[in-house]
Amino acid sequence: MLRIPCPVCGLRDETEFSYGEDASVRRPDMNEADQKVWHDYVFIRDNPRGPHKEYWHHVSGCRQWIVVDRDTLTHEIFGSALACEVAA
Amino acid sequence: MSHYSALAILRHGLTGNRHWSRAWRDPAPKPKYDVVIVGGGGHGLATAYYLAKEHGIRNVAVLEKGWLGGGNTGRNTTIVRSNYMIPGNSAFYDRSMRLWDNLSQDLNYNVMLSRRGYYFVFHSPGQAEGLRRRANVMLANGIEAEFFDRAQIMKRLPFLDYSPTARFPIYGAFLQPRAGTARHDAVAWGYARGADKQGVDIIQQCEVTNYIWDNQKIVGVETTRGSIRAKKVALAVAGHTSHLAAKAGLRLPIETHILQAFVTEPVKPLVDHVIVYGAAHFYISQSDKGGLVLGGDLDGFNSYAQRGGLPIVEHTLQSAKALIPSISRLRLLRQWAGVMDMTMDGSPIIGKMPVEGLWLTGGWNYGGFKAIPASGYCFAWTIAKGEPHPDNAAFTLERFERGYQIDEAGAGPYPKAH
């Protein structure tokens, strides 16, 4: 069981959250016409073995999207932030 | 290397079992090979076996960072099946089923294949329609499939929950009679012994740390046991494909997720088949030793840890109890997790990589074990001939940019959803 620190609600169980995806992925500009850029956005992931920034939705809590900094090998969580603040 | 037979057992028995030779050699790595295969699980060993047997390429090394079959080959629920319907998948998985048929004889090693049948239980009229379609497509492709309504399935699987209080009512089940289970370790060991017999070097405790480059071409690998040069480097590394591809400068359509499985204490024969619960992600079979083998869903987030979390333990055991109430008091003996390459369309990748000198079989999602014979056969063909076998021609890396995804689940580019 992961214990995820929500910036709003504090330390909560993994079961209250829904996993989003790799938070380093950014949607290209809508005027982008290069197929490869869109292909990489939709399909390609770094998939690191180690520190990973990822989206979680606190769906059974404050309903905020957050970005969690977690190690994919050890499951250690280093911190989190509201997604709206990370994106800004 | 002695041939295994009833006579050999008798002869060795009479001499006190003191003269069995080891099943494969333990050679030191040579400085140069024609093909180096990274990963000594089922896929890597099968590839080495078929390279030697079908294509006469015997100057081959299989490098394994731990021990043979210590990755996902030893961390699955041992189910073999081919109930696929999408072009690209059907022919490939049925080739695998046909190779499983004679595998024990071919390898002279008992892989304990048990064609016990694979039931998929469904719980609504809509689900029945969907599975009827799947069964019809399979039949059209020459893969046997049978369909049973509730009354028939009550006779065949009497221990499921048919009561009015069942969490999900059982409408019937779909059966692939030729599907079943095999002994996972024996598959790795059988292929290892078969490959070794033909001259392949199997090198354990040898982790690949980097590639050797010559003019933007991969010409070998750096390992914890020294540099090894090779004309072709082939990756068969289960959940760690992205990690080794990244060292070659490649980014792939893969995320690594963990999948758990469980074994209960042994009981008398109860579950004669492989049974899949249609209402949640859950499947069950009984091992020859008597333990019930349970499998569930992914933990649901990127992970390389070979251990699972408690939420999925709870989910899997709830599903078990909802389907077969009588097993609710059995205790779990063991639980483990494997790391899966989950691709963006749920189908594997077999072929040449955009980097010269590098080949890959990976992205096996949940389905790597049953695919071992065909994966080895087709990957060996691809490496030897430089072009794919017709059965793996669809499993290219380029299919994603060309719009030819093979999405059996229809789940879209979400690896955790396949």
XYZ file of C-alpha atoms in Angstrom, chain B:
418
model
C 24.945 -34.736 -21.971
C 22.766 -37.803 -21.537
C 19.422 -38.356 -23.233
C 16.544 -38.450 -20.751
C 14.387 -41.577 -20.999
C 12.700 -44.229 -18.861
C 15.738 -46.428 -19.491
C 18.080 -43.687 -18.231
C 16.045 -43.372 -15.024
C 16.288 -47.129 -14.532
C 20.033 -47.222 -15.242
C 20.780 -44.268 -12.950
C 18.491 -45.693 -10.298
C 20.433 -48.952 -10.294
C 23.715 -47.053 -9.871
C 22.418 -44.960 -6.971
C 21.771 -41.817 -9.035
C 25.442 -40.885 -8.673
C 26.229 -40.388 -12.376
C 23.710 -37.841 -13.653
C 25.611 -35.207 -15.645
C 24.683 -31.537 -15.261
C 21.909 -30.360 -17.571
C 23.953 -27.567 -19.162
C 27.549 -26.344 -19.013
C 28.726 -23.277 -17.099
C 31.212 -21.742 -19.582
C 33.213 -18.533 -19.191
C 32.206 -15.924 -21.775
C 34.199 -15.951 -25.015
C 35.382 -12.565 -26.353
C 33.259 -12.810 -29.499
C 29.976 -14.407 -30.678
C 27.789 -14.242 -33.758
C 24.733 -13.451 -31.628
C 24.534 -12.339 -28.006
C 21.101 -12.699 -26.409
C 20.544 -10.564 -23.323
C 18.147 -12.254 -20.897
C 18.094 -15.910 -19.841
C 14.369 -16.341 -19.400
C 12.061 -18.393 -21.595
C 12.165 -15.991 -24.531
C 15.962 -15.611 -24.620
C 16.637 -19.328 -24.196
C 14.000 -20.315 -26.766
C 15.510 -17.847 -29.228
C 18.964 -19.396 -28.720
C 17.501 -22.889 -29.129
C 15.758 -22.103 -32.420
C 18.749 -20.111 -33.756
C 20.828 -23.255 -33.338
C 18.187 -25.790 -34.355
C 16.451 -24.050 -37.253
C 19.177 -21.797 -38.621
C 22.447 -23.493 -37.673
C 23.705 -20.416 -35.802
C 25.485 -22.021 -32.860
C 28.092 -19.418 -31.915
C 25.575 -17.820 -29.565
C 25.691 -16.658 -25.939
C 22.738 -16.096 -23.606
C 23.643 -13.594 -20.855
C 21.583 -13.637 -17.658
C 22.125 -11.162 -14.826
C 20.656 -13.502 -12.184
C 19.703 -17.143 -12.672
C 17.819 -18.847 -15.510
C 14.086 -18.232 -15.422
C 14.392 -16.000 -12.346
C 12.451 -13.150 -13.913
C 8.941 -13.356 -15.330
C 9.414 -16.961 -16.524
C 9.297 -17.907 -12.845
C 6.707 -15.261 -11.927
C 3.574 -16.065 -13.898
C 0.472 -18.235 -13.604
C 1.723 -20.777 -16.215
C -1.347 -20.491 -18.458
C -1.060 -21.280 -22.161
C -3.900 -20.256 -24.496
C -4.564 -18.656 -27.879
C -8.035 -17.119 -27.591
C -7.097 -14.103 -29.697
C -9.061 -12.691 -32.607
C -7.176 -9.697 -34.039
C -5.149 -10.323 -37.226
C -1.487 -10.312 -36.215
C -2.240 -12.019 -32.908
C -4.265 -15.093 -33.993
C -1.673 -16.758 -36.200
C 1.196 -15.964 -33.838
C -0.417 -17.361 -30.689
C -1.723 -20.388 -32.520
C 1.799 -21.122 -33.772
C 2.796 -21.029 -30.119
C 0.051 -23.534 -29.224
C 1.236 -25.848 -32.007
C 4.836 -25.612 -30.784
C 3.673 -26.377 -27.220
C 2.098 -29.608 -28.584
C 5.420 -31.373 -29.136
C 7.654 -29.286 -26.915
C 8.429 -32.008 -24.354
C 9.416 -34.464 -27.123
C 11.294 -31.805 -29.078
C 13.338 -30.704 -26.050
C 13.613 -34.192 -24.483
C 12.468 -32.440 -21.320
C 9.054 -32.771 -19.702
C 7.442 -29.314 -19.647
C 4.336 -30.920 -18.063
C 1.932 -29.436 -20.577
C -1.611 -30.002 -19.379
C -4.387 -29.216 -21.859
C -7.012 -28.844 -19.171
C -9.126 -26.243 -20.997
C -9.640 -22.554 -20.358
C -13.106 -21.355 -19.317
C -14.002 -17.683 -19.504
C -17.121 -17.139 -17.375
C -19.454 -14.344 -18.480
C -21.987 -12.432 -16.447
C -24.277 -10.454 -18.735
C -26.018 -10.843 -22.115
C -23.724 -8.158 -23.557
C -20.628 -9.995 -22.441
C -22.049 -13.207 -23.899
C -22.467 -11.498 -27.281
C -18.897 -10.207 -27.197
C -17.494 -13.632 -26.351
C -19.714 -15.325 -28.934
C -18.123 -13.035 -31.511
C -14.645 -13.899 -30.230
C -15.471 -17.621 -30.358
C -16.751 -17.291 -33.942
C -13.650 -15.401 -35.082
C -11.474 -18.048 -33.441
C -13.403 -20.857 -35.159
C -13.043 -19.065 -38.500
C -9.284 -18.937 -37.845
C -9.200 -22.682 -37.117
C -8.846 -22.340 -33.325
C -11.294 -24.501 -31.366
C -13.797 -22.685 -29.150
C -16.932 -23.911 -27.412
C -19.813 -22.055 -25.828
C -21.917 -23.127 -22.837
C -25.059 -21.621 -21.318
C -25.767 -21.408 -17.597
C -27.372 -24.876 -17.284
C -24.463 -26.553 -19.080
C -21.829 -24.691 -17.126
C -23.535 -25.598 -13.815
C -22.876 -29.253 -14.689
C -19.291 -28.643 -15.810
C -18.170 -26.242 -13.074
C -20.501 -27.048 -10.157
C -18.414 -25.244 -7.516
C -18.952 -21.712 -8.855
C -21.421 -19.421 -7.068
C -24.811 -19.834 -8.838
C -26.856 -18.680 -5.847
C -29.278 -15.729 -6.082
C -26.912 -13.774 -3.813
C -23.903 -14.197 -6.137
C -22.232 -10.824 -6.649
C -22.485 -11.225 -10.441
C -24.885 -13.787 -11.974
C -23.261 -16.429 -14.191
C -24.798 -16.544 -17.675
C -22.461 -19.141 -19.107
C -18.878 -19.678 -20.205
C -16.656 -19.868 -23.236
C -14.081 -22.655 -23.510
C -10.828 -23.028 -25.403
C -10.356 -26.792 -24.943
C -6.723 -26.913 -26.153
C -5.548 -24.279 -23.661
C -4.122 -25.212 -20.282
C -0.982 -24.898 -18.209
C 2.695 -25.904 -18.359
C 5.486 -26.102 -15.811
C 7.213 -22.710 -16.010
C 10.688 -23.627 -14.707
C 10.812 -26.702 -16.927
C 10.274 -24.509 -19.981
C 13.346 -22.400 -19.140
C 15.426 -25.440 -18.164
C 14.325 -27.486 -21.180
C 15.218 -24.747 -23.642
C 18.491 -24.084 -21.798
C 19.487 -27.742 -21.989
C 18.417 -27.978 -25.636
C 20.363 -24.850 -26.604
C 23.448 -25.864 -24.619
C 23.445 -29.282 -26.289
C 23.818 -27.530 -29.649
C 26.756 -25.410 -28.508
C 25.094 -22.257 -27.159
C 26.946 -20.737 -24.172
C 24.614 -19.970 -21.273
C 26.278 -17.468 -18.970
C 24.593 -16.641 -15.658
C 25.498 -13.922 -13.140
C 26.469 -11.705 -16.059
C 24.702 -8.346 -16.222
C 24.882 -6.183 -19.318
C 25.910 -2.679 -18.253
C 26.325 -0.986 -21.633
C 26.829 -1.477 -25.372
C 30.024 -1.427 -27.384
C 29.669 1.016 -30.287
C 31.526 1.271 -33.560
C 30.504 4.161 -35.761
C 26.909 4.366 -34.438
C 26.554 0.621 -34.745
C 26.231 -1.742 -31.769
C 28.999 -4.359 -31.982
C 28.828 -5.949 -28.538
C 28.056 -5.476 -24.862
C 29.930 -4.461 -21.749
C 29.081 -6.827 -18.914
C 29.994 -7.456 -15.297
C 32.118 -10.321 -16.663
C 33.985 -8.268 -19.284
C 33.417 -7.068 -22.837
C 31.749 -9.417 -25.282
C 31.645 -8.538 -28.961
C 28.834 -9.739 -31.200
C 27.610 -9.289 -34.769
C 24.069 -9.027 -33.435
C 22.802 -8.116 -29.967
C 19.278 -9.344 -29.145
C 17.309 -8.162 -26.113
C 14.829 -10.485 -24.364
C 14.680 -8.801 -20.969
C 11.043 -8.838 -19.832
C 10.171 -5.739 -17.772
C 13.524 -4.031 -18.235
C 13.280 -3.418 -21.997
C 12.980 0.384 -21.660
C 16.018 0.465 -19.375
C 18.303 -1.370 -21.822
C 16.825 0.398 -24.857
C 17.557 3.769 -23.223
C 21.261 2.847 -23.086
C 21.066 2.488 -26.879
C 19.398 5.902 -27.141
C 15.928 4.488 -27.859
C 12.628 5.515 -26.276
C 9.881 2.927 -26.609
C 6.049 2.782 -26.381
C 6.334 0.803 -23.140
C 5.588 1.345 -19.451
C 6.703 -1.123 -16.782
C 3.996 -2.316 -14.390
C 3.795 -5.010 -11.728
C 1.456 -8.009 -11.832
C 0.912 -10.233 -8.811
C 0.093 -13.903 -8.440
C -0.686 -16.092 -5.436
C -0.621 -19.747 -4.423
C -2.782 -21.236 -1.674
C -1.989 -24.207 0.519
C -2.422 -27.499 -1.382
C -5.827 -29.188 -1.413
C -7.343 -32.221 -3.151
C -8.288 -31.784 -6.841
C -10.998 -29.122 -7.071
C -10.369 -26.828 -10.028
C -9.813 -29.076 -13.051
C -9.394 -26.257 -15.592
C -8.188 -22.708 -15.922
C -11.138 -20.489 -15.005
C -11.360 -16.786 -15.744
C -13.829 -14.531 -13.947
C -15.543 -12.227 -16.427
C -16.732 -9.648 -13.884
C -13.315 -8.603 -12.571
C -9.725 -9.270 -13.545
C -9.179 -12.685 -11.954
C -8.133 -16.194 -13.030
C -7.531 -19.441 -11.208
C -6.108 -22.882 -11.816
C -4.801 -25.700 -9.640
C -1.180 -26.796 -9.746
C -0.183 -30.455 -9.894
C 0.926 -30.111 -6.282
C -2.604 -29.044 -5.302
C -2.136 -25.349 -4.617
C -4.619 -22.996 -6.219
C -2.821 -20.471 -8.418
C -4.560 -17.089 -8.442
C -3.850 -14.131 -10.685
C -5.302 -10.653 -10.726
C -4.930 -7.199 -12.175
C -1.917 -4.876 -12.430
C -1.134 -2.793 -9.371
C -1.878 0.116 -11.686
C 1.132 2.422 -11.546
C 4.618 2.342 -13.105
C 6.894 0.095 -11.083
C 10.040 -2.007 -11.394
C 9.683 -3.452 -7.868
C 9.217 -7.229 -7.953
C 6.663 -7.084 -5.153
C 3.008 -6.105 -5.055
C 0.760 -4.014 -2.842
C -2.092 -5.032 -0.576
C -4.979 -3.357 -2.493
C -4.559 -5.890 -5.324
C -4.215 -8.748 -2.832
C -7.617 -7.759 -1.466
C -9.131 -7.332 -4.937
C -7.875 -10.734 -6.107
C -9.072 -12.587 -3.015
C -12.471 -10.876 -3.122
C -12.831 -12.007 -6.731
C -11.791 -15.548 -5.770
C -14.399 -15.685 -3.061
C -17.108 -14.178 -5.268
C -16.508 -16.824 -7.943
C -15.765 -19.889 -5.753
C -17.120 -19.351 -2.209
C -15.861 -22.750 -0.990
C -12.196 -21.665 -1.093
C -12.671 -18.702 1.236
C -10.931 -20.381 4.185
C -7.806 -21.483 2.323
C -4.628 -19.746 3.381
C -2.177 -18.202 0.958
C 1.256 -19.804 0.964
C 3.088 -17.501 -1.380
C 2.652 -14.269 -3.260
C 4.926 -12.691 -5.831
C 5.000 -10.009 -8.512
C 6.636 -9.777 -11.900
C 7.521 -6.628 -13.805
C 5.698 -6.404 -17.137
C 6.506 -4.469 -20.277
C 3.060 -2.971 -20.900
C 2.921 -1.593 -24.452
C 0.659 1.147 -25.740
C -1.579 -1.321 -27.600
C -1.211 -4.424 -25.434
C 0.705 -6.380 -28.098
C 4.388 -7.316 -28.243
C 7.288 -5.965 -30.294
C 9.589 -8.402 -32.143
C 12.118 -7.150 -34.624
C 15.087 -5.098 -35.642
C 15.541 -1.810 -33.820
C 16.312 1.538 -35.497
C 19.860 1.238 -34.080
C 22.118 -0.910 -36.276
C 23.071 -4.210 -34.645
C 20.227 -4.289 -32.087
C 17.203 -6.638 -32.073
C 14.346 -6.843 -29.615
C 11.639 -9.163 -28.382
C 9.659 -7.416 -25.672
C 6.449 -5.739 -24.680
C 4.857 -9.032 -23.663
C 2.282 -7.450 -21.349
C 0.486 -10.194 -19.371
C 1.007 -12.791 -22.081
C 4.701 -13.636 -22.200
C 4.658 -17.190 -20.865
C 2.328 -18.786 -23.403
C 4.176 -16.977 -26.212
C 7.619 -18.384 -25.371
C 7.840 -21.046 -28.122
C 6.531 -18.803 -30.919
C 8.498 -15.800 -29.699
C 11.710 -17.807 -29.714
C 10.903 -19.342 -33.092
C 9.952 -16.056 -34.777
C 12.676 -13.964 -33.112
C 15.341 -16.497 -34.167
C 13.956 -16.379 -37.725
C 14.013 -12.551 -37.683
C 17.602 -12.405 -36.397
C 18.872 -15.099 -38.760
C 17.205 -13.864 -41.940
C 17.118 -10.140 -41.244
C 13.400 -10.016 -41.939
C 10.359 -11.050 -39.882
C 8.588 -14.393 -40.123
C 5.014 -13.919 -41.473
C 3.645 -14.695 -37.978
C 5.485 -11.806 -36.290
C 5.425 -9.384 -39.221
C 2.748 -7.264 -37.527
C 4.668 -6.872 -34.250
C 6.908 -4.043 -35.467
C 7.975 -1.004 -33.488
C 6.925 1.170 -36.451
C 3.264 0.115 -36.222
C 2.571 2.930 -33.758
C 3.648 5.730 -36.102
C 1.915 4.056 -39.045
C -1.406 3.621 -37.234
C -1.407 -0.195 -37.211
C -1.745 -0.821 -33.492
C -2.901 -4.334 -32.523
C -5.235 -3.432 -29.682
C -6.922 -6.685 -28.615
C -8.612 -5.038 -25.603
C -9.629 -1.904 -27.481
C -8.285 0.163 -24.599
C -6.285 2.822 -26.452
C -2.771 4.054 -25.610
C -3.046 3.404 -21.869
C -0.643 0.614 -20.853
C -2.285 -0.026 -17.492
C -5.650 -0.635 -19.203
C -4.613 -3.596 -21.392
